[in-house]
Structures are given as C-alpha cells and as structure tokens.
Short mmCIF file of C-alpha atoms and ligand atoms in Angstrom, two decimals:
data_model
loop_
_atom_site.label_atom_id
_atom_site.label_comp_id
_atom_site.label_asym_id
_atom_site.label_seq_id
_atom_site.Cartn_x
_atom_site.Cartn_y
_atom_site.Cartn_z
CA UNK A 1 -12.39 89.62 58.12
CA UNK A 2 -14.57 92.25 59.74
CA UNK A 3 -15.85 95.62 58.65
CA UNK A 4 -17.87 96.18 55.51
CA UNK A 5 -17.31 92.59 54.43
CA UNK A 6 -19.39 91.56 51.46
CA UNK A 7 -20.94 94.96 50.88
CA UNK A 8 -21.88 96.71 47.68
CA UNK A 9 -22.50 100.45 47.73
CA UNK A 10 -24.42 101.43 44.60
CA UNK A 11 -24.35 105.09 43.64
CA UNK A 12 -27.39 105.85 41.50
CA UNK A 13 -28.30 109.17 39.91
CA UNK A 14 -28.58 111.16 36.70
CA UNK A 15 -25.68 111.48 34.26
CA UNK A 16 -23.20 114.08 35.61
CA UNK A 17 -24.75 113.98 39.08
CA UNK A 18 -21.35 112.98 40.54
CA UNK A 19 -21.45 109.18 40.90
CA UNK A 20 -18.02 108.42 39.43
CA UNK A 21 -16.33 111.36 41.12
CA UNK A 22 -17.63 110.29 44.52
CA UNK A 23 -16.95 106.56 44.09
CA UNK A 24 -13.34 107.22 43.12
CA UNK A 25 -12.84 109.82 45.85
CA UNK A 26 -14.30 107.47 48.47
CA UNK A 27 -12.10 104.60 47.30
CA UNK A 28 -9.10 106.90 47.74
CA UNK A 29 -10.12 107.67 51.32
CA UNK A 30 -10.64 104.15 52.58
CA UNK A 31 -7.79 102.06 53.90
CA UNK A 32 -9.19 98.75 52.79
CA UNK A 33 -9.52 96.77 49.57
CA UNK A 34 -12.08 98.59 47.46
CA UNK A 35 -13.16 98.02 43.87
CA UNK A 36 -14.97 100.60 41.77
CA UNK A 37 -17.12 99.07 39.02
CA UNK A 38 -17.64 102.13 36.86
CA UNK A 39 -20.65 101.92 34.57
CA UNK A 40 -18.98 103.48 31.54
CA UNK A 41 -15.84 101.37 31.88
CA UNK A 42 -17.74 98.11 32.32
CA UNK A 43 -19.94 98.83 29.33
CA UNK A 44 -16.91 99.74 27.20
CA UNK A 45 -14.75 96.80 28.24
CA UNK A 46 -17.28 94.01 28.71
CA UNK A 47 -20.81 94.77 27.56
CA UNK A 48 -20.29 96.68 24.37
CA UNK A 49 -23.21 94.88 22.75
CA UNK A 50 -25.68 96.36 25.21
CA UNK A 51 -27.53 99.48 24.10
CA UNK A 52 -29.58 101.97 26.06
CA UNK A 53 -33.08 100.63 25.47
CA UNK A 54 -34.89 99.49 28.58
CA UNK A 55 -34.14 95.79 28.13
CA UNK A 56 -30.42 96.43 27.63
CA UNK A 57 -30.26 98.75 30.61
CA UNK A 58 -31.94 96.15 32.79
CA UNK A 59 -29.50 93.52 31.58
CA UNK A 60 -26.59 95.87 32.27
CA UNK A 61 -27.79 96.43 35.85
CA UNK A 62 -28.25 92.69 36.39
CA UNK A 63 -24.77 91.87 35.09
CA UNK A 64 -23.05 94.62 37.06
CA UNK A 65 -24.97 93.48 40.15
CA UNK A 66 -23.71 89.95 39.62
CA UNK A 67 -20.14 91.18 39.20
CA UNK A 68 -20.44 93.21 42.39
CA UNK A 69 -21.50 90.08 44.28
CA UNK A 70 -18.64 88.05 42.82
CA UNK A 71 -16.04 90.65 43.74
CA UNK A 72 -17.64 91.43 47.09
CA UNK A 73 -17.66 87.86 48.31
CA UNK A 74 -13.88 88.08 48.64
CA UNK A 75 -14.14 90.83 51.24
CA UNK A 76 -13.58 93.71 48.85
CA UNK A 77 -15.86 96.70 49.36
CA UNK A 78 -17.53 97.26 45.98
CA UNK A 79 -18.53 100.74 44.83
CA UNK A 80 -20.82 100.89 41.81
CA UNK A 81 -21.35 104.27 40.16
CA UNK A 82 -24.01 103.24 37.64
CA UNK A 83 -27.16 105.22 36.75
CA UNK A 84 -29.47 102.19 37.16
CA UNK A 85 -32.65 104.19 36.43
CA UNK A 86 -35.21 101.55 37.41
CA UNK A 87 -36.25 101.22 41.03
CA UNK A 88 -37.30 97.59 40.68
CA UNK A 89 -34.03 96.63 38.96
CA UNK A 90 -32.07 98.10 41.86
CA UNK A 91 -34.36 96.25 44.28
CA UNK A 92 -33.62 93.01 42.43
CA UNK A 93 -29.88 93.58 42.81
CA UNK A 94 -30.42 94.22 46.53
CA UNK A 95 -32.47 91.02 46.84
CA UNK A 96 -29.82 89.00 45.00
CA UNK A 97 -27.20 90.29 47.44
CA UNK A 98 -29.25 89.67 50.54
CA UNK A 99 -30.23 86.18 49.39
CA UNK A 100 -26.59 85.15 49.74
CA UNK A 101 -25.83 87.19 52.87
CA UNK A 102 -24.19 90.11 51.11
CA UNK A 103 -25.21 93.64 51.91
CA UNK A 104 -26.38 96.28 49.49
CA UNK A 105 -26.52 99.99 50.28
CA UNK A 106 -28.12 102.43 47.89
CA UNK A 107 -26.78 105.99 47.67
CA UNK A 108 -28.84 108.55 45.81
CA UNK A 109 -26.43 110.96 44.13
CA UNK A 110 -28.86 113.77 43.59
CA UNK A 111 -28.52 117.01 41.66
CA UNK A 112 -31.19 118.86 39.72
CA UNK A 113 -31.41 118.11 36.03
CA UNK A 114 -30.37 121.69 35.25
CA UNK A 115 -27.24 121.32 37.42
CA UNK A 116 -26.38 118.08 35.60
CA UNK A 117 -26.99 119.67 32.20
CA UNK A 118 -24.73 122.55 33.15
CA UNK A 119 -21.94 120.15 34.21
CA UNK A 120 -22.46 117.79 31.25
CA UNK A 121 -19.17 116.04 31.93
CA UNK A 122 -19.40 113.75 28.88
CA UNK A 123 -21.19 116.15 26.56
CA UNK A 124 -24.21 113.85 26.38
CA UNK A 125 -26.82 116.46 27.20
CA UNK A 126 -25.34 118.89 24.64
CA UNK A 127 -25.40 116.22 21.95
CA UNK A 128 -29.07 115.63 22.79
CA UNK A 129 -28.29 111.93 22.89
CA UNK A 130 -31.46 109.92 22.38
CA UNK A 131 -32.67 108.01 25.42
CA UNK A 132 -30.97 110.43 27.78
CA UNK A 133 -31.83 109.54 31.36
CA UNK A 134 -33.75 112.34 33.01
CA UNK A 135 -34.59 113.98 29.66
CA UNK A 136 -36.43 111.50 27.44
CA UNK A 137 -35.75 108.32 29.39
CA UNK A 138 -37.10 107.61 32.84
CA UNK A 139 -35.12 107.95 36.06
CA UNK A 140 -36.81 106.59 39.16
CA UNK A 141 -35.15 108.09 42.24
CA UNK A 142 -34.75 105.89 45.31
CA UNK A 143 -37.63 106.29 47.76
CA UNK A 144 -35.63 105.17 50.79
CA UNK A 145 -31.94 105.42 49.97
CA UNK A 146 -29.40 104.46 52.60
CA UNK A 147 -27.86 107.86 51.93
CA UNK A 148 -29.14 110.87 49.98
CA UNK A 149 -26.47 113.28 48.75
CA UNK A 150 -27.23 116.65 47.18
CA UNK A 151 -24.17 117.20 45.03
CA UNK A 152 -25.47 120.55 43.78
CA UNK A 153 -25.52 121.88 47.36
CA UNK A 154 -22.50 120.15 48.91
CA UNK A 155 -18.87 119.93 47.97
CA UNK A 156 -17.17 116.71 46.92
CA UNK A 157 -15.36 116.68 50.28
CA UNK A 158 -18.63 117.00 52.21
CA UNK A 159 -20.21 114.19 50.20
CA UNK A 160 -17.17 111.96 50.74
CA UNK A 161 -17.45 112.64 54.49
CA UNK A 162 -21.06 111.43 54.41
CA UNK A 163 -20.02 108.34 52.48
CA UNK A 164 -17.24 107.59 54.97
CA UNK A 165 -19.86 107.86 57.74
CA UNK A 166 -22.11 105.45 55.84
CA UNK A 167 -19.26 102.94 55.60
CA UNK A 168 -18.62 103.35 59.34
CA UNK A 169 -22.33 102.82 60.08
CA UNK A 170 -22.34 99.68 57.95
CA UNK A 171 -19.33 98.42 59.92
CA UNK A 172 -21.20 98.92 63.18
CA UNK A 173 -24.27 97.16 61.86
CA UNK A 174 -22.15 94.25 60.83
CA UNK A 175 -20.49 94.08 64.24
CA UNK A 176 -23.92 94.09 65.86
CA UNK A 177 -25.02 91.29 63.59
CA UNK A 178 -27.87 93.25 62.01
CA UNK A 179 -28.76 92.41 58.45
CA UNK A 180 -29.99 95.78 57.34
P1 ADP B 1 -21.53 110.87 36.83
O1 ADP B 1 -20.55 109.77 37.13
O2 ADP B 1 -22.70 110.88 37.76
O3 ADP B 1 -21.96 110.90 35.39
P2 ADP B 1 -19.25 112.59 37.20
O4 ADP B 1 -18.75 112.17 38.53
O5 ADP B 1 -18.53 112.05 35.99
O6 ADP B 1 -20.81 112.26 37.10
O7 ADP B 1 -19.24 114.18 37.11
C1 ADP B 1 -19.72 115.00 38.14
C2 ADP B 1 -19.14 116.41 37.99
O8 ADP B 1 -19.70 117.25 39.00
C3 ADP B 1 -17.64 116.45 38.16
O9 ADP B 1 -17.10 117.39 37.26
C4 ADP B 1 -17.48 116.93 39.61
O10 ADP B 1 -16.26 117.62 39.82
C5 ADP B 1 -18.66 117.87 39.75
N1 ADP B 1 -19.14 118.02 41.14
C6 ADP B 1 -19.36 119.20 41.76
N2 ADP B 1 -19.78 119.02 43.03
C7 ADP B 1 -19.81 117.69 43.22
C8 ADP B 1 -20.15 116.88 44.35
N3 ADP B 1 -20.56 117.40 45.51
N4 ADP B 1 -20.08 115.54 44.20
C9 ADP B 1 -19.69 114.99 43.03
N5 ADP B 1 -19.35 115.71 41.92
C10 ADP B 1 -19.41 117.06 42.01
#
C-alpha cells in the first residue's frame, strides 16, 4: 500500500481552537481509510480514570500515541485531535513512531486564547474549569510544526485545504523514500 501509509497526523492546540472540527472534516475529504482518535472520546470511553494533572495528561498522550501507532501500522491514516500541551511529550510520541518506521506530523491548530474563549464549544472556559489549558495550565505551542493553521483567520474549508495539501506532501515524501 502506498500513500500516507503508517502516518499519524496530530492536531495540537488550545481547547476550542478547532482540532476536532478539522480532523473530522479532513477525514470526510479523504478517499482512504482514516481513523480519528478524538481526545474527548478516548478519555470518556477508555481512560476515564485519568485526570487533568500533569502526570495524567502525559499518560493520556502516551497512551493515545501508542494507539495511533497500533492503528496506523495497518495502513490507516490516523488523525489525532488531542490538546497534548507538552512539547516534550509530543516529541516522545514522534520518536516512538519514527523508531518503528511510522511517520508523525504535527499540526498546530492555532487561535488566540480570546477567540477560543469566545467559541467555548464545551463551556469549559465559562465554567472556569480548574487546570484549563491556556488559562491556568501550560500550553507549549509547537516550535516547528509540520503545518501551522490560524483558525481565527481562516475558514474551516481553507484549513481543510491546507491539511489536504499536507497529506499530499506526505505522500510525495513517502514515494521519494524520505523519512521526514
Ligand atoms: P477543539 O477540538 O480544538 O476543542 P472544536 O473543533 O470542538 O475545538 O471547536 C472549534 C469551533 O470553532 C467549532 O465551533 C468550529 O465551527 C469553529 N471554527 C471556526 N473557524 C474554524 C476553523 N478555521 N477551523 C476549525 N474550527 C473553526
């Protein structure tokens, strides 16, 4: 199988920045087997015991990263809309992928905190939830993302176009035999 074989695309960003919207929209655009591992769904269905302290968040990222590798090794393109606030934890997931020849692309789904607070899709900002990423819990933005989207300046359709281009670029890199 060719194309974005064994690839995970991780969409990281603040709550309400647009990660889930874009992952699901991208999956709908691609004519290939694609699996979205949504952070909220995975926590609710599988990792309910994990909280939002740093150790639990790191464990959540590690487990979701492992799941992405397991699913991805069967040729399914894996899209992961998960906040994953820690730069080093994301780097560890990348390293774990690359160690077994799977590719990891990091997409920074970026919107200002005020734009995210205004959207507040899940009402978390309004409830002043403790440990809110970007408010009283750290968010470390990617320094060199594979793609940087400004969802407060671009439409969903424009962002999906950029993601489709990223997938196409990953396909080309694979065909050329490049690792990253
Ligand atoms: P997250 O998964 O990051 O918490 P969601 O995808 O659930 O965020 O919510 C993002 C909200 O922002 C949605 O209501 C979506 O319609 C809106 N939105 C506006 N512009 C964009 C864009 N360019 N990309 C993604 N979402 C956008």
